[in-house]
PDB file of C-alpha atoms in Angstrom:
ATOM      1  CA  MET A   1       5.134  15.922  -6.573  1.00  0.00           C
ATOM      2  CA  ASP A   2       4.465  18.808  -4.165  1.00  0.00           C
ATOM      3  CA  THR A   3       5.085  19.378  -0.492  1.00  0.00           C
ATOM      4  CA  LYS A   4       3.305  17.142   2.034  1.00  0.00           C
ATOM      5  CA  HIS A   5       0.935  19.981   2.943  1.00  0.00           C
ATOM      6  CA  GLN A   6      -0.024  20.523  -0.705  1.00  0.00           C
ATOM      7  CA  ILE A   7      -0.508  16.787  -1.249  1.00  0.00           C
ATOM      8  CA  LEU A   8      -2.820  16.578   1.752  1.00  0.00           C
ATOM      9  CA  LYS A   9      -4.829  19.590   0.568  1.00  0.00           C
ATOM     10  CA  LEU A  10      -5.264  18.015  -2.878  1.00  0.00           C
ATOM     11  CA  ALA A  11      -6.218  14.630  -1.374  1.00  0.00           C
ATOM     12  CA  GLU A  12      -8.720  16.303   0.947  1.00  0.00           C
ATOM     13  CA  LYS A  13     -10.797  17.413  -2.050  1.00  0.00           C
ATOM     14  CA  MET A  14     -11.324  13.783  -3.056  1.00  0.00           C
ATOM     15  CA  ALA A  15     -11.678  12.469   0.495  1.00  0.00           C
ATOM     16  CA  LYS A  16     -14.609  14.812   1.099  1.00  0.00           C
ATOM     17  CA  ASN A  17     -16.425  13.356  -1.898  1.00  0.00           C
ATOM     18  CA  LEU A  18     -15.594   9.635  -1.783  1.00  0.00           C
ATOM     19  CA  VAL A  19     -16.806   6.712   0.322  1.00  0.00           C
ATOM     20  CA  LEU A  20     -14.733   3.549   0.690  1.00  0.00           C
ATOM     21  CA  VAL A  21     -16.655   0.649  -0.862  1.00  0.00           C
ATOM     22  CA  ASP A  22     -14.295  -2.325  -1.099  1.00  0.00           C
ATOM     23  CA  ILE A  23     -10.740  -3.566  -0.599  1.00  0.00           C
ATOM     24  CA  TYR A  24      -9.575  -6.939  -1.841  1.00  0.00           C
ATOM     25  CA  LEU A  25      -6.362  -8.783  -2.600  1.00  0.00           C
ATOM     26  CA  LYS A  26      -5.816  -8.972  -6.340  1.00  0.00           C
ATOM     27  CA  GLU A  27      -2.451 -10.737  -6.514  1.00  0.00           C
ATOM     28  CA  ILE A  28       0.386 -11.907  -4.276  1.00  0.00           C
ATOM     29  CA  SER A  29       3.764 -13.506  -4.829  1.00  0.00           C
ATOM     30  CA  SER A  30       6.427 -14.296  -2.289  1.00  0.00           C
ATOM     31  CA  SER A  31       9.788 -15.970  -2.143  1.00  0.00           C
ATOM     32  CA  ARG A  32      12.222 -16.983   0.528  1.00  0.00           C
ATOM     33  CA  THR A  33      15.660 -17.161  -0.997  1.00  0.00           C
ATOM     34  CA  THR A  34      17.646 -18.579   1.915  1.00  0.00           C
ATOM     35  CA  VAL A  35      17.263 -21.625   4.107  1.00  0.00           C
ATOM     36  CA  GLN A  36      19.126 -19.990   6.972  1.00  0.00           C
ATOM     37  CA  ASP A  37      17.288 -18.142   9.691  1.00  0.00           C
ATOM     38  CA  ILE A  38      18.252 -14.481   9.631  1.00  0.00           C
ATOM     39  CA  PRO A  39      17.915 -12.580  12.911  1.00  0.00           C
ATOM     40  CA  PRO A  40      16.036  -9.267  12.486  1.00  0.00           C
ATOM     41  CA  LYS A  41      19.174  -7.283  13.367  1.00  0.00           C
ATOM     42  CA  ARG A  42      20.957  -8.746  10.327  1.00  0.00           C
ATOM     43  CA  ALA A  43      18.181  -7.939   7.864  1.00  0.00           C
ATOM     44  CA  ASN A  44      17.593  -4.602   6.191  1.00  0.00           C
ATOM     45  CA  ILE A  45      13.862  -4.405   5.456  1.00  0.00           C
ATOM     46  CA  SER A  46      12.493  -2.052   2.839  1.00  0.00           C
ATOM     47  CA  MET A  47       9.027  -1.395   1.522  1.00  0.00           C
ATOM     48  CA  SER A  48       7.754   0.481  -1.482  1.00  0.00           C
ATOM     49  CA  THR A  49       4.284   1.337  -2.714  1.00  0.00           C
ATOM     50  CA  SER A  50       2.874   2.368  -6.056  1.00  0.00           C
ATOM     51  CA  VAL A  51      -0.704   3.427  -6.711  1.00  0.00           C
ATOM     52  CA  SER A  52      -2.599   3.883  -9.955  1.00  0.00           C
ATOM     53  CA  LEU A  53      -6.200   4.586 -10.876  1.00  0.00           C
ATOM     54  CA  MET A  54      -7.691   1.709 -12.845  1.00  0.00           C
ATOM     55  CA  GLN A  55      -9.972   2.136 -15.855  1.00  0.00           C
ATOM     56  CA  GLN A  56     -13.279   3.686 -14.800  1.00  0.00           C
ATOM     57  CA  ASP A  57     -16.430   1.963 -16.079  1.00  0.00           C
ATOM     58  CA  LYS A  58     -18.680   4.372 -14.206  1.00  0.00           C
ATOM     59  CA  PRO A  59     -17.773   8.021 -13.552  1.00  0.00           C
ATOM     60  CA  GLU A  60     -18.813   7.789  -9.883  1.00  0.00           C
ATOM     61  CA  ILE A  61     -16.629   4.723  -9.143  1.00  0.00           C
ATOM     62  CA  PHE A  62     -12.875   5.095  -8.513  1.00  0.00           C
ATOM     63  CA  THR A  63     -10.882   1.852  -8.257  1.00  0.00           C
ATOM     64  CA  PHE A  64      -7.203   2.071  -7.422  1.00  0.00           C
ATOM     65  CA  ASP A  65      -4.556  -0.586  -7.827  1.00  0.00           C
ATOM     66  CA  ILE A  66      -1.985  -0.438  -5.031  1.00  0.00           C
ATOM     67  CA  ARG A  67       1.175  -2.519  -5.012  1.00  0.00           C
ATOM     68  CA  PHE A  68       3.204  -3.136  -1.877  1.00  0.00           C
ATOM     69  CA  THR A  69       6.683  -4.636  -2.231  1.00  0.00           C
ATOM     70  CA  VAL A  70       8.483  -5.730   0.924  1.00  0.00           C
ATOM     71  CA  ASN A  71      11.927  -7.274   0.929  1.00  0.00           C
ATOM     72  CA  ALA A  72      14.765  -7.977   3.300  1.00  0.00           C
ATOM     73  CA  ILE A  73      18.466  -8.097   2.547  1.00  0.00           C
ATOM     74  CA  ASN A  74      20.997  -9.828   4.768  1.00  0.00           C
ATOM     75  CA  THR A  75      23.285  -6.988   5.875  1.00  0.00           C
ATOM     76  CA  GLU A  76      26.286  -9.315   6.113  1.00  0.00           C
ATOM     77  CA  SER A  77      26.048 -11.114   2.751  1.00  0.00           C
ATOM     78  CA  ASN A  78      23.876  -8.632   0.758  1.00  0.00           C
ATOM     79  CA  GLU A  79      21.638 -11.537  -0.271  1.00  0.00           C
ATOM     80  CA  ILE A  80      17.891 -11.143  -0.513  1.00  0.00           C
ATOM     81  CA  VAL A  81      16.286 -13.031   2.385  1.00  0.00           C
ATOM     82  CA  PHE A  82      12.675 -12.709   1.231  1.00  0.00           C
ATOM     83  CA  GLN A  83      10.434 -10.672  -1.020  1.00  0.00           C
ATOM     84  CA  ILE A  84       6.677 -10.238  -0.945  1.00  0.00           C
ATOM     85  CA  ASP A  85       4.754  -8.449  -3.705  1.00  0.00           C
ATOM     86  CA  MET A  86       1.046  -7.862  -3.358  1.00  0.00           C
ATOM     87  CA  ASN A  87      -1.606  -5.893  -5.200  1.00  0.00           C
ATOM     88  CA  PHE A  88      -4.886  -4.748  -3.735  1.00  0.00           C
ATOM     89  CA  CYS A  89      -7.881  -3.149  -5.418  1.00  0.00           C
ATOM     90  CA  VAL A  90      -9.380  -0.316  -3.386  1.00  0.00           C
ATOM     91  CA  THR A  91     -12.734   1.010  -4.595  1.00  0.00           C
ATOM     92  CA  TYR A  92     -14.440   4.275  -3.689  1.00  0.00           C
ATOM     93  CA  ARG A  93     -17.782   5.745  -4.747  1.00  0.00           C
ATOM     94  CA  ALA A  94     -18.460   9.434  -5.240  1.00  0.00           C
ATOM     95  CA  GLY A  95     -21.493  10.897  -3.604  1.00  0.00           C
ATOM     96  CA  LYS A  96     -20.672  12.365  -0.199  1.00  0.00           C
ATOM     97  CA  SER A  97     -21.193  15.861  -1.535  1.00  0.00           C
ATOM     98  CA  ASP A  98     -23.949  17.511  -3.573  1.00  0.00           C
ATOM     99  CA  GLU A  99     -21.376  19.468  -5.560  1.00  0.00           C
ATOM    100  CA  PRO A 100     -20.266  18.237  -9.006  1.00  0.00           C
ATOM    101  CA  PHE A 101     -17.195  16.025  -8.653  1.00  0.00           C
ATOM    102  CA  GLU A 102     -14.570  15.816 -11.379  1.00  0.00           C
ATOM    103  CA  PRO A 103     -11.101  15.459  -9.832  1.00  0.00           C
ATOM    104  CA  GLY A 104      -8.005  16.286 -11.825  1.00  0.00           C
ATOM    105  CA  ASP A 105      -4.882  14.177 -12.226  1.00  0.00           C
ATOM    106  CA  LYS A 106      -3.115  15.903  -9.317  1.00  0.00           C
ATOM    107  CA  GLU A 107      -6.023  15.277  -6.938  1.00  0.00           C
ATOM    108  CA  ILE A 108      -6.185  11.614  -7.995  1.00  0.00           C
ATOM    109  CA  GLU A 109      -2.429  11.192  -7.536  1.00  0.00           C
ATOM    110  CA  ALA A 110      -2.476  12.884  -4.121  1.00  0.00           C
ATOM    111  CA  PHE A 111      -5.435  10.792  -2.987  1.00  0.00           C
ATOM    112  CA  GLY A 112      -3.604   7.649  -4.082  1.00  0.00           C
ATOM    113  CA  GLU A 113      -0.443   8.612  -2.187  1.00  0.00           C
ATOM    114  CA  THR A 114      -2.351   9.294   1.023  1.00  0.00           C
ATOM    115  CA  ASN A 115      -5.830   7.836   1.491  1.00  0.00           C
ATOM    116  CA  VAL A 116      -5.460   4.725  -0.658  1.00  0.00           C
ATOM    117  CA  VAL A 117      -2.199   3.762   1.062  1.00  0.00           C
ATOM    118  CA  PHE A 118      -3.754   4.512   4.463  1.00  0.00           C
ATOM    119  CA  ASN A 119      -6.842   2.384   3.750  1.00  0.00           C
ATOM    120  CA  ALA A 120      -4.893  -0.567   2.303  1.00  0.00           C
ATOM    121  CA  TRP A 121      -2.077  -0.551   4.899  1.00  0.00           C
ATOM    122  CA  PRO A 122      -3.774  -2.815   7.511  1.00  0.00           C
ATOM    123  CA  TYR A 123      -4.490  -5.433   4.821  1.00  0.00           C
ATOM    124  CA  ALA A 124      -0.919  -5.342   3.548  1.00  0.00           C
ATOM    125  CA  ARG A 125       0.524  -5.505   7.046  1.00  0.00           C
ATOM    126  CA  GLU A 126      -1.619  -8.529   7.922  1.00  0.00           C
ATOM    127  CA  MET A 127      -0.665 -10.234   4.639  1.00  0.00           C
ATOM    128  CA  VAL A 128       3.060  -9.656   5.232  1.00  0.00           C
ATOM    129  CA  HIS A 129       2.771 -10.919   8.804  1.00  0.00           C
ATOM    130  CA  ASN A 130       0.981 -14.126   7.776  1.00  0.00           C
ATOM    131  CA  THR A 131       3.175 -14.747   4.730  1.00  0.00           C
ATOM    132  CA  MET A 132       6.366 -14.383   6.752  1.00  0.00           C
ATOM    133  CA  ALA A 133       5.023 -16.796   9.361  1.00  0.00           C
ATOM    134  CA  ARG A 134       4.147 -19.318   6.624  1.00  0.00           C
ATOM    135  CA  MET A 135       7.671 -18.967   5.200  1.00  0.00           C
ATOM    136  CA  ASN A 136       8.956 -19.797   8.697  1.00  0.00           C
ATOM    137  CA  LEU A 137      10.583 -16.382   9.020  1.00  0.00           C
ATOM    138  CA  PRO A 138      10.563 -14.305  12.182  1.00  0.00           C
ATOM    139  CA  VAL A 139       7.688 -11.875  12.081  1.00  0.00           C
ATOM    140  CA  PHE A 140       9.528  -8.623  12.698  1.00  0.00           C
ATOM    141  CA  LEU A 141       7.692  -6.191  10.460  1.00  0.00           C
ATOM    142  CA  ASP A 142       6.471  -3.224  12.485  1.00  0.00           C
ATOM    143  CA  ARG A 143       5.711   0.422  11.852  1.00  0.00           C
ATOM    144  CA  LYS A 144       9.196   1.523  12.925  1.00  0.00           C
ATOM    145  CA  SER A 145      10.879  -0.519  10.202  1.00  0.00           C
ATOM    146  CA  THR A 146       8.459   0.418   7.407  1.00  0.00           C
ATOM    147  CA  ARG A 147       7.753   4.122   7.480  1.00  0.00           C
ATOM    148  CA  LEU A 148       5.721   5.290   4.479  1.00  0.00           C
TER     149      LEU A 148
END
């Protein structure tokens, strides 16, 4: 897209006009593909996000679908250790400003890349933490290993 500064400026236009209404888990899938315990130093963790605006039923409601994918690869064998895919719905309502509000595609995309990810991140982090614990994997996901 554009530079980080431009993205933030575009997102700011929407942020000034939207109020966070709801965040909920829409879907999750996970798999542990090895029975061996893999120490954190032998696992290469990666995370990706994708955000899209869902169909709008009401012009003042903006619901985004955000997908987080987290996986780890054993650095010695190149095998996938685990993968977690999760989708959240994040809903905002227009109305913080008295000015007419009709964002363009670039503003919506910038808002998705910044604010939506920021608002959904704590939910995704908690879900990854709990899912890894339930898969009997060491919980080693932190902000240093998953920079956005």
